[in-house]
Amino acid sequence: MQPLPAQQRNRPAAPVADAPAPVRIRAVPTGTRARGFALYVGFDEDKAAEAGTDLGHVVEALRRLAAEIAPGSETYAAVALASEAAGGRDIDVVRLALQDPAAVAKSRPAVDPAQDRASGVIVDISRKRLLLDNETVGLTYKEFELLQYLVLREGRTIERAELISSLWQAGEDEVPNERTIDVHIRRLRSKLGRYEDIVRTVRGVGYRFDRHADVVIRHTSAPSPDLF
């Protein structure tokens, strides 16, 4: 075995890198406690395909990792939707779509008061509210989710089974069947009043959102999320 050259024999050993310090949650205000966290991932379908995967597999891998690190933890994932023409960094689009308060406050444009006084329907996705003739309508959480789901798929007929599988999770209380989904839609339409026909029934198939000239859809640069 050849001896090492003198310059290598005299070289000091490389220092061992310190292990990275664990990430700690910043202190929370008095009277509150941390119940979880949100992790925003900017990663579109094209980038996933280039990496040989898809968004569903990434979500499941993160869920498995969370279960391994913290058994008993509960996870919830949503996919952030944006129009194909939407620009900007993926992570910024995701933060807006998933309603990160800091991102929404930074990007929210000034609202024209005259527009708020206009009659008609305003579906305000960014603020999760529905206005009819400038009056806020008291929709339940699920009623707004139903309306939002149809609005984001404007002009496409959505089958009842898709509404159930997309908006209700297995094991959730009061998961409807295809008959009771009609009841939910009927309640939503009753609250739409004279504008009820923007949610149109396609007999034997499902429901469709039809925009009228007096309907305004408001959202930030990226729409609100759907369940993943």
mmCIF file of N, CA, C and O in Angstrom, residues 4 17 38 40 50 52 63 73 86 99 104 120 136 138 145 148 163 186 194 208 216 221-222:
data_model
loop_
_atom_site.group_PDB
_atom_site.id
_atom_site.type_symbol
_atom_site.label_atom_id
_atom_site.label_comp_id
_atom_site.label_asym_id
_atom_site.label_seq_id
_atom_site.Cartn_x
_atom_site.Cartn_y
_atom_site.Cartn_z
ATOM 1 N N LEU A 4 0.696 7.918 1.921
ATOM 2 C CA LEU A 4 0.112 9.165 1.456
ATOM 3 C C LEU A 4 1.196 10.210 1.269
ATOM 4 O O LEU A 4 2.180 10.232 2.005
ATOM 5 N N ALA A 17 -19.782 18.617 9.971
ATOM 6 C CA ALA A 17 -20.847 19.621 9.963
ATOM 7 C C ALA A 17 -21.820 19.361 11.104
ATOM 8 O O ALA A 17 -22.167 18.216 11.392
ATOM 9 N N ALA A 38 -49.857 25.064 7.919
ATOM 10 C CA ALA A 38 -50.126 24.971 6.482
ATOM 11 C C ALA A 38 -48.794 24.986 5.752
ATOM 12 O O ALA A 38 -47.924 25.804 6.043
ATOM 13 N N TYR A 40 -47.455 25.349 1.964
ATOM 14 C CA TYR A 40 -47.818 25.671 0.594
ATOM 15 C C TYR A 40 -46.764 25.090 -0.354
ATOM 16 O O TYR A 40 -45.574 25.349 -0.196
ATOM 17 N N GLU A 50 -42.624 15.906 -15.316
ATOM 18 C CA GLU A 50 -41.186 15.902 -15.616
ATOM 19 C C GLU A 50 -40.409 15.144 -14.542
ATOM 20 O O GLU A 50 -39.369 14.544 -14.833
ATOM 21 N N GLY A 52 -41.570 12.584 -13.070
ATOM 22 C CA GLY A 52 -42.022 11.196 -13.081
ATOM 23 C C GLY A 52 -43.076 10.881 -12.048
ATOM 24 O O GLY A 52 -43.188 9.742 -11.590
ATOM 25 N N ARG A 63 -48.619 12.812 3.133
ATOM 26 C CA ARG A 63 -49.508 12.303 4.181
ATOM 27 C C ARG A 63 -48.866 11.141 4.933
ATOM 28 O O ARG A 63 -48.949 11.051 6.166
ATOM 29 N N SER A 73 -51.828 12.349 13.600
ATOM 30 C CA SER A 73 -52.069 13.678 13.045
ATOM 31 C C SER A 73 -53.104 13.590 11.931
ATOM 32 O O SER A 73 -53.213 12.584 11.234
ATOM 33 N N ALA A 86 -52.818 32.265 -16.092
ATOM 34 C CA ALA A 86 -52.328 32.919 -14.877
ATOM 35 C C ALA A 86 -50.808 32.890 -14.833
ATOM 36 O O ALA A 86 -50.189 31.850 -15.043
ATOM 37 N N GLN A 99 -55.876 31.031 0.150
ATOM 38 C CA GLN A 99 -56.285 32.101 1.055
ATOM 39 C C GLN A 99 -55.327 32.328 2.215
ATOM 40 O O GLN A 99 -55.748 32.520 3.365
ATOM 41 N N VAL A 104 -53.179 37.274 0.488
ATOM 42 C CA VAL A 104 -54.433 37.880 0.026
ATOM 43 C C VAL A 104 -54.448 39.367 0.319
ATOM 44 O O VAL A 104 -54.829 40.185 -0.524
ATOM 45 N N GLY A 120 -77.811 42.943 -9.062
ATOM 46 C CA GLY A 120 -77.435 41.686 -9.693
ATOM 47 C C GLY A 120 -76.778 40.747 -8.700
ATOM 48 O O GLY A 120 -76.940 40.880 -7.493
ATOM 49 N N THR A 136 -75.905 40.843 1.322
ATOM 50 C CA THR A 136 -75.218 39.579 1.566
ATOM 51 C C THR A 136 -76.220 38.477 1.867
ATOM 52 O O THR A 136 -77.148 38.670 2.660
ATOM 53 N N GLY A 138 -77.023 34.749 3.373
ATOM 54 C CA GLY A 138 -76.470 33.861 4.395
ATOM 55 C C GLY A 138 -76.395 32.415 3.936
ATOM 56 O O GLY A 138 -77.256 31.599 4.276
ATOM 57 N N GLU A 145 -69.731 26.135 -0.974
ATOM 58 C CA GLU A 145 -68.849 25.188 -1.667
ATOM 59 C C GLU A 145 -69.506 24.659 -2.932
ATOM 60 O O GLU A 145 -68.852 24.521 -3.968
ATOM 61 N N GLN A 148 -69.503 27.498 -5.475
ATOM 62 C CA GLN A 148 -68.145 27.720 -5.957
ATOM 63 C C GLN A 148 -67.703 26.624 -6.921
ATOM 64 O O GLN A 148 -67.082 26.898 -7.956
ATOM 65 N N LEU A 163 -70.215 15.866 -7.471
ATOM 66 C CA LEU A 163 -70.373 16.835 -6.395
ATOM 67 C C LEU A 163 -70.159 16.177 -5.032
ATOM 68 O O LEU A 163 -69.478 16.721 -4.165
ATOM 69 N N ARG A 186 -81.514 22.558 -4.027
ATOM 70 C CA ARG A 186 -82.783 23.265 -3.936
ATOM 71 C C ARG A 186 -82.705 24.386 -2.891
ATOM 72 O O ARG A 186 -83.217 25.491 -3.112
ATOM 73 N N ARG A 194 -84.660 35.393 -7.313
ATOM 74 C CA ARG A 194 -84.996 35.561 -8.739
ATOM 75 C C ARG A 194 -83.831 35.230 -9.663
ATOM 76 O O ARG A 194 -84.001 35.228 -10.887
ATOM 77 N N ARG A 208 -75.498 22.738 -13.671
ATOM 78 C CA ARG A 208 -74.552 23.569 -14.422
ATOM 79 C C ARG A 208 -74.729 25.025 -13.995
ATOM 80 O O ARG A 208 -75.849 25.487 -13.743
ATOM 81 N N VAL A 216 -71.567 38.762 -11.582
ATOM 82 C CA VAL A 216 -70.145 39.103 -11.498
ATOM 83 C C VAL A 216 -69.457 38.069 -10.616
ATOM 84 O O VAL A 216 -69.951 37.748 -9.526
ATOM 85 N N SER A 221 -56.110 36.688 -8.104
ATOM 86 C CA SER A 221 -55.547 36.209 -9.363
ATOM 87 C C SER A 221 -55.637 34.715 -9.518
ATOM 88 O O SER A 221 -55.470 34.183 -10.602
ATOM 89 N N ALA A 222 -55.883 34.001 -8.420
ATOM 90 C CA ALA A 222 -56.118 32.549 -8.498
ATOM 91 C C ALA A 222 -57.395 32.228 -7.748
ATOM 92 O O ALA A 222 -57.632 32.758 -6.669
#
